[in-house]
Short mmCIF file of C-alpha atoms in Angstrom, two decimals:
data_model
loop_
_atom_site.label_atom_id
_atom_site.label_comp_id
_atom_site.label_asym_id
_atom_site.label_seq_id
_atom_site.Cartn_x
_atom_site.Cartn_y
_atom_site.Cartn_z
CA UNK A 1 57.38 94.94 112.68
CA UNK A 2 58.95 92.02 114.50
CA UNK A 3 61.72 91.88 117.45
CA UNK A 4 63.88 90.87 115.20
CA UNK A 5 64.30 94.01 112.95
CA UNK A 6 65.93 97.25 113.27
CA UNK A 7 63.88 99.02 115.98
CA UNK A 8 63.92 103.26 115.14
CA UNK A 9 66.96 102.55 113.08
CA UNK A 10 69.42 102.39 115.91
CA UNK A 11 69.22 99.16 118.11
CA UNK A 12 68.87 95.73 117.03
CA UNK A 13 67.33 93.26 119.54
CA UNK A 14 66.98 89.58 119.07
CA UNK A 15 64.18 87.78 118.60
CA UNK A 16 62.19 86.54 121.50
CA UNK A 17 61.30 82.46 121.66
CA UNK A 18 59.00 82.56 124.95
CA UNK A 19 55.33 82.38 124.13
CA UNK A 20 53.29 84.54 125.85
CA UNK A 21 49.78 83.48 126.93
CA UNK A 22 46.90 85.95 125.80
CA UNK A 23 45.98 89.16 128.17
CA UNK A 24 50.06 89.51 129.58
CA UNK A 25 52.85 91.60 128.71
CA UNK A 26 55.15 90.23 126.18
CA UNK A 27 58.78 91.30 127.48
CA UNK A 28 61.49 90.64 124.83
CA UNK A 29 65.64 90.81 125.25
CA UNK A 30 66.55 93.73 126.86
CA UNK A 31 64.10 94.73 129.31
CA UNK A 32 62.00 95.88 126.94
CA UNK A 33 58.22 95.55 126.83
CA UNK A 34 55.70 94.90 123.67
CA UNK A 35 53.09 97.44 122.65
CA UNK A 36 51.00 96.91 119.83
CA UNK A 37 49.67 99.85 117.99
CA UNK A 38 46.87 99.64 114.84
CA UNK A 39 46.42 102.84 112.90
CA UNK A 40 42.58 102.23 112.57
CA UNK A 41 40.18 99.61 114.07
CA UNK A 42 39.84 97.70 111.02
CA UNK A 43 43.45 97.76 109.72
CA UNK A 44 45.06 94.26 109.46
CA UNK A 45 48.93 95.37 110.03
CA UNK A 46 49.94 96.24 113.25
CA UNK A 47 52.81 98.01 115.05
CA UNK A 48 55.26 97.36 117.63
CA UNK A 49 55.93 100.06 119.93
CA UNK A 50 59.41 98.73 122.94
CA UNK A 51 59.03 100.74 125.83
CA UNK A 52 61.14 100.33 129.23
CA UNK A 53 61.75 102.58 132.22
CA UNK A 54 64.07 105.40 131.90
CA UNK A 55 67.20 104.69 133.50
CA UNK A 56 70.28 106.64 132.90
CA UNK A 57 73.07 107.49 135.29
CA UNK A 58 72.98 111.00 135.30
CA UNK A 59 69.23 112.06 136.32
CA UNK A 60 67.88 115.02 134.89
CA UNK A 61 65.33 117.46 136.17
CA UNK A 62 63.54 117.40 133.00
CA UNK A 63 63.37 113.35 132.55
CA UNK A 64 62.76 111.85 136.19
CA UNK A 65 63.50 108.38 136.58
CA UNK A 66 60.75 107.68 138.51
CA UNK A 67 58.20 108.64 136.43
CA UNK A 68 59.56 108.30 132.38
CA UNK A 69 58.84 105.68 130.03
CA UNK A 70 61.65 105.12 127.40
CA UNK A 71 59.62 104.50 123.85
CA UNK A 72 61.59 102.93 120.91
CA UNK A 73 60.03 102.02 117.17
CA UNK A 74 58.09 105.45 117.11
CA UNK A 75 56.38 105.59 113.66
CA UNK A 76 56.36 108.93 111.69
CA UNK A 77 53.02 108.84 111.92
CA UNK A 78 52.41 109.47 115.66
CA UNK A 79 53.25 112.95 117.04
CA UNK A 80 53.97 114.03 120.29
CA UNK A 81 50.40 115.10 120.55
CA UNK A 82 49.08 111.60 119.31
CA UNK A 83 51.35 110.04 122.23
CA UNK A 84 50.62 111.89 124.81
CA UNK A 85 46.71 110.99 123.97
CA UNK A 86 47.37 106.74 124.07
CA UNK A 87 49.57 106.87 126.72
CA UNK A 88 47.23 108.86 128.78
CA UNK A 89 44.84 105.60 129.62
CA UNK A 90 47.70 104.54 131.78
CA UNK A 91 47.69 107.68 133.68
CA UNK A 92 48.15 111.62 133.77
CA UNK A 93 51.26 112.53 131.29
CA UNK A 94 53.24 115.50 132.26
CA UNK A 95 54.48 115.75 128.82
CA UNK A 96 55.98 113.98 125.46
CA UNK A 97 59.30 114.26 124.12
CA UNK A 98 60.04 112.45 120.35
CA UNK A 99 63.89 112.80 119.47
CA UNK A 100 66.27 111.42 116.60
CA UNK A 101 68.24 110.00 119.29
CA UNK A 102 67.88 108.66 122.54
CA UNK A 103 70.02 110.77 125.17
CA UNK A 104 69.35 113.96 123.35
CA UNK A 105 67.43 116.76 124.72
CA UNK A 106 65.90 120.21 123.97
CA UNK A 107 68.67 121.81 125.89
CA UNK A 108 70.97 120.68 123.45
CA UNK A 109 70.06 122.37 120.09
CA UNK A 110 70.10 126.46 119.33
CA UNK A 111 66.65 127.96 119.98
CA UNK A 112 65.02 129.07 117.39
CA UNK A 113 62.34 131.41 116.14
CA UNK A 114 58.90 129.77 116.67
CA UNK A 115 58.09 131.29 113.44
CA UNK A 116 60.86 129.84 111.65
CA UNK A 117 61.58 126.06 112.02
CA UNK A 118 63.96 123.31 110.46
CA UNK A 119 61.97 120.88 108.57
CA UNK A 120 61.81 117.74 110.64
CA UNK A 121 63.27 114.23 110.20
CA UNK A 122 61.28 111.99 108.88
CA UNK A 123 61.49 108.08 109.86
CA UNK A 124 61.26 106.16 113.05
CA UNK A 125 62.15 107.99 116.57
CA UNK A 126 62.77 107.33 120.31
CA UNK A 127 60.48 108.96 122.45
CA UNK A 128 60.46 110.04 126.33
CA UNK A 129 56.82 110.12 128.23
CA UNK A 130 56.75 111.93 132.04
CA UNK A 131 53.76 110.56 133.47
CA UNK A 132 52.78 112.54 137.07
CA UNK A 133 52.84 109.40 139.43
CA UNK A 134 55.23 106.72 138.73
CA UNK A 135 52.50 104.22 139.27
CA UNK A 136 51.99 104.68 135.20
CA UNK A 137 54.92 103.32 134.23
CA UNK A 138 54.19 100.01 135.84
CA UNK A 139 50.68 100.06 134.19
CA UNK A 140 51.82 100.71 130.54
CA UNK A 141 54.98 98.01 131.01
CA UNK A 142 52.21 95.56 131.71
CA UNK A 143 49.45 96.44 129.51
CA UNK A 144 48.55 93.12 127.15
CA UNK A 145 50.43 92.89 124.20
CA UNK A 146 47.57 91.32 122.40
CA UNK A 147 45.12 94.59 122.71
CA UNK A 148 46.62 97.01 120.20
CA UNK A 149 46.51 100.64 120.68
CA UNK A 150 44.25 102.59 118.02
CA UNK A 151 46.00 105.46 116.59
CA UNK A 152 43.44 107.13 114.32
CA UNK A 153 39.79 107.23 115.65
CA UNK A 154 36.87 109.25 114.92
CA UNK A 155 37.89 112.03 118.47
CA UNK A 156 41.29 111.61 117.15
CA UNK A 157 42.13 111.66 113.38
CA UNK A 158 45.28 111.22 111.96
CA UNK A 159 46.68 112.68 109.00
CA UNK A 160 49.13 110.53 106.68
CA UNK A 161 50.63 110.49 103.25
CA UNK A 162 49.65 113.38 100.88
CA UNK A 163 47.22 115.09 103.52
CA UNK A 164 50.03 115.12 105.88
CA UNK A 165 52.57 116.70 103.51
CA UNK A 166 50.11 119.05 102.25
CA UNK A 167 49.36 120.38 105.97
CA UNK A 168 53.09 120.66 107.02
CA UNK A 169 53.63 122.97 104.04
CA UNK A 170 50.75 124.89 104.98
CA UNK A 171 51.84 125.04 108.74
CA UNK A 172 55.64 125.92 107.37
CA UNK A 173 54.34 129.67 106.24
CA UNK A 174 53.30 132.00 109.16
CA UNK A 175 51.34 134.36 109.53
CA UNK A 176 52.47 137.91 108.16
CA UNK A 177 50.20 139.94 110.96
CA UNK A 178 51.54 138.20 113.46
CA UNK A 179 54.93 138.23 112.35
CA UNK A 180 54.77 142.17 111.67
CA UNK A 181 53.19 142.32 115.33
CA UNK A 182 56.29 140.43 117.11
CA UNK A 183 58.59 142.73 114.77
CA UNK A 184 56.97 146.04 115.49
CA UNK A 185 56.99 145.27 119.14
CA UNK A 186 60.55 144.08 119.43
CA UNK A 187 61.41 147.54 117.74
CA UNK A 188 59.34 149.07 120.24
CA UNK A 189 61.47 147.64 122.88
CA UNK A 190 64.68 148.09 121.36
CA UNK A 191 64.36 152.13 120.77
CA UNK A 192 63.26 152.08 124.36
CA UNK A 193 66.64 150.88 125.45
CA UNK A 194 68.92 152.80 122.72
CA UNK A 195 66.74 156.20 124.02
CA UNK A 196 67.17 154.81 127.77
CA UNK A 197 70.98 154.28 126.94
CA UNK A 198 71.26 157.57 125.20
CA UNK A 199 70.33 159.49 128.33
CA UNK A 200 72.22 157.30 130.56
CA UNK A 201 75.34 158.32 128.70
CA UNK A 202 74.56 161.89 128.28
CA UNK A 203 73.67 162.24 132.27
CA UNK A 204 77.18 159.98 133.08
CA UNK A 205 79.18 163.10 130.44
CA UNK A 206 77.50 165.99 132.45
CA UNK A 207 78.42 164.65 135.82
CA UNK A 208 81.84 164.07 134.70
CA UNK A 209 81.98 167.24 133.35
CA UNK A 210 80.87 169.26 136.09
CA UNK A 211 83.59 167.20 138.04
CA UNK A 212 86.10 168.33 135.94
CA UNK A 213 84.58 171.98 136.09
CA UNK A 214 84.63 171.44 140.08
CA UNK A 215 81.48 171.81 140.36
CA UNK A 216 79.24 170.15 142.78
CA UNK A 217 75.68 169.17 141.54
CA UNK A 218 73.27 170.00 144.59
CA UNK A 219 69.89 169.05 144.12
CA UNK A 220 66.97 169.97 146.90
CA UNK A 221 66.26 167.58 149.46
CA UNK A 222 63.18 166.70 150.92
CA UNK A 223 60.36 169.64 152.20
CA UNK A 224 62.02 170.16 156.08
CA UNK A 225 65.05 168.97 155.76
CA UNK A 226 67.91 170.94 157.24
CA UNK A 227 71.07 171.21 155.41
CA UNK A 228 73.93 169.64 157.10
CA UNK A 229 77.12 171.35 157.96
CA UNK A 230 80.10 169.83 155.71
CA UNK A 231 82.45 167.88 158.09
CA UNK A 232 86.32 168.23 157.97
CA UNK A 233 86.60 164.80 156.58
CA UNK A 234 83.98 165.99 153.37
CA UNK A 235 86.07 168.79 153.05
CA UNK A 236 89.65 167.67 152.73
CA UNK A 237 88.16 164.83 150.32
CA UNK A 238 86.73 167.69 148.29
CA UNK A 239 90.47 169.34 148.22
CA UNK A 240 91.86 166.53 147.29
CA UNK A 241 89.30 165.79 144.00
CA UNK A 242 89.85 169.30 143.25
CA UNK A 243 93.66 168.81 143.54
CA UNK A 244 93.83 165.53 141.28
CA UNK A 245 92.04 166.79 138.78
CA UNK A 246 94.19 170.27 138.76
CA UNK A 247 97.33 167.51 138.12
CA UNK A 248 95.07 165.86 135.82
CA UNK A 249 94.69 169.05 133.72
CA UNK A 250 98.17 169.85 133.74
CA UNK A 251 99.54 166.78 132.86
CA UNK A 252 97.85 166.88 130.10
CA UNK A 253 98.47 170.50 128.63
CA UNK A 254 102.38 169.18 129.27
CA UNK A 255 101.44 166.21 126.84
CA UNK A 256 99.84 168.56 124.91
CA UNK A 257 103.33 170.73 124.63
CA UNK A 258 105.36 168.27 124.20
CA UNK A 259 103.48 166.84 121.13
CA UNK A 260 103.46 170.01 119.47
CA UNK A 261 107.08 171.02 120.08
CA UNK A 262 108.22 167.53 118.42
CA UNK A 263 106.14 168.24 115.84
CA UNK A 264 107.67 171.12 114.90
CA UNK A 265 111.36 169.76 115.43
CA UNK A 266 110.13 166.90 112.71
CA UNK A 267 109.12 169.41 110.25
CA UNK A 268 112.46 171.14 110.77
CA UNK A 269 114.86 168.38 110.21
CA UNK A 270 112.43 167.49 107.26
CA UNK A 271 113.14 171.14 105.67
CA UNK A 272 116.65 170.48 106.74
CA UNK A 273 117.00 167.60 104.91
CA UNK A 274 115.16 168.59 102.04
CA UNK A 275 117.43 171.46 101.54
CA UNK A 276 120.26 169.40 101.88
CA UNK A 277 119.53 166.94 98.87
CA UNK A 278 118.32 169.64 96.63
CA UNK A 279 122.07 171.37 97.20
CA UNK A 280 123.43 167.87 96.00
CA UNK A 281 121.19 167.44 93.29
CA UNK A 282 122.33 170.21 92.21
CA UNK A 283 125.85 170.06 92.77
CA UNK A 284 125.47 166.80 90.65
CA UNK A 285 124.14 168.02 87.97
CA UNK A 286 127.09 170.62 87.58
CA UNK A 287 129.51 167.83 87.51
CA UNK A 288 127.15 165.98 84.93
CA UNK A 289 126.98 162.76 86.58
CA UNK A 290 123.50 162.83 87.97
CA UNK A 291 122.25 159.26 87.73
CA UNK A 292 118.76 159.02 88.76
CA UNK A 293 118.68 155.33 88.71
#
C-alpha cells in the first residue's frame, strides 16, 4: 500500500518525493517511519507498516513514552501475538496492544467474561508495542525499509481467509467443563457469604436483644485471669443504657396507645356517620323524593 493512501482508515499522509538509497530508513510526512512486511518469502505484494514514537501529552503508566512504538496500517492479518514475534528482533517487548483507534485503551471498555467475547472488528488497526529498554525503539525506526518483514514462516504460520474464519468460530464456543467449573465455584463462594451474612445478622439481633433485655453477655476470659472490679464510671454508663432504653420502651407503648385509641375514635365517627345517612335515607324515602342520582 503506498504513502499516499488511507493508512488504517483514519489518517491520510502525503506522498513522500525523497528517494531513499538501499539499506536506510525511509521516513515519510509526519514523522513517520516505513516498514515493509511480506506475508510469505516468496509473495510478490508487500505491506507497509508507519510506525513513530509514542508521544502524547498525558503519559500513562500502561504506554511509557520512553519505550512505545506507535504502529499504523496494521493488517487484519497480524495479531497481537504475530507482532509481538517481528517486533521482537529489535529487542525484548513487554507487550502488544492492537486497537480500532489510536488513544483508546483497555481501561476504557466494560470487562467482560473471558468466556464470552464481542466478535472483533475486522479491517486495518493502530497498534501500541512496549519494548523493555527504549533503545528498541530507535532500532525498529531505523530498520531498512527495503528488507521486508516475513509474516508467515514455517516456526510461525499464519492463518488467513477461510482457515481463519473457520478457527475463530471454533475458538467463539467454550468449553462446557470449564464453564460449569467457574459456575459451580462462584456458587461455592457466593453461599459462603449469604451463610457468613446470615450469621452475622442473626449474632448483631441477639446482641441487640439482650441489650434491650438488659442483659450483659459475659463470656470467660483467658485461663488466670482475674475479674476486674466494675469502676464507678462503668457503672453509671450501665444506668444510663438501662435508663434510655426504659424511655425507649415507653415511648413506644405511648405510640402504641395512642394508635389504638384513634383507631377506635375513627371507627366511631364512621358508625356515627353511617347511622346518620341511613336516618336520612330513610327520612327521604317517606317524603318520596329519594333521588339516587
Amino acid at each position: 500500500m503506498a504513502a499516499g493512501n488511507f493508512v488504517s482508515g483514519h489518517i491520510k499522509m502525503a506522498p513522500s518525493t525523497k528517494k531513499h538509497a538501499s539499506g536506510r530508513a525511509c521516513v515519510v510526512p509526519g514523522g513517520f517511519t516505513e516498514i515493509s512486511l511480506k506475508f510469505t518469502s516468496d509473495s510478490v505484494a508487500t505491506h507497509k507498516l508507519y510506525v513513530k514514537e509514542h508521544k502524547v501529552r498525558a503519559q500513562t503508566s500502561h504506554r511509557p513514552m520512553d519505550r512505545t512504538l506507535f504502529l499504523l496500517n496494521v493488517p487484519p492479518y497480524c495479531s497481537e501475538v504475530v507482532i509481538k514475534e517481528l517486533f521482537s528482533q529489535f529487542g525484548s517487548v513487554q507487550w502488544v496492544d492492537l486497537r480500532d483507534h489510536p488513544g483508546s485503551s483497555p481501561e476504557s471498555g466494560p470487562k467482560l467474561s473471558r468466556f464470552f467475547k464481542p466478535a472483533e472488528k475486522q479491517g486495518f488497526k493502530v497498534g501500541y508495542v512496549v519494548f523493555q529498554n527504549a533503545a528498541s525503539v530507535s532500532a525498529a525506526k531505523s530498520h531498512p525499509h527495503d528488507t521486508p518483514l516475513l509474516v508467515c514462516t514455517e516456526q510461525r504460520t499464519v492463518k488467513t481467509g477461510v482457515q481463519k474464519w473457520i478457527e475463530q468460530y471454533t475458538q467463539s464456543f467454550c468449553a462446557p467443563d470449564k464453564l460449569q467449573q467457574v459456575v459451580d465455584s462462584f456458587m461455592e463462594d457466593y453461599d459462603k457469604r449469604k451463610a457468613e451474612e446470615a450469621d452475622r445478622q442473626k449474632e448483631e439481633a441477639k446482641q441487640q436483644e439482650e441489650e434491650e433485655e438488659g442483659w450483659v453477655k459475659v463470656s470467660r476470659g483467658p485461663k488466670g485471669t482475674k475479674a476486674r472490679p466494675h469502676s464507678e464510671a462503668a457503672n453509671k454508663r450501665t444506668l444510663a443504657k438501662e435508663s434510655r432504653n426504659r424511655k425507649r420502651k415507653e415511648l413506644m407503648n405511648f405510640y402504641t396507645w395512642q394508635h389504638k385509641n384513634m383507631q377506635k375514635d375513627q371507627i366511631a365517627d364512621l358508625r356515627k356517620k353511617f347511622e346518620e345517612d341511613k336516618q336520612r335515607i330513610a327520612l327521604l324515602r317517606a317524603q318520596r323524593k329519594f333521588r339516587p342520582y
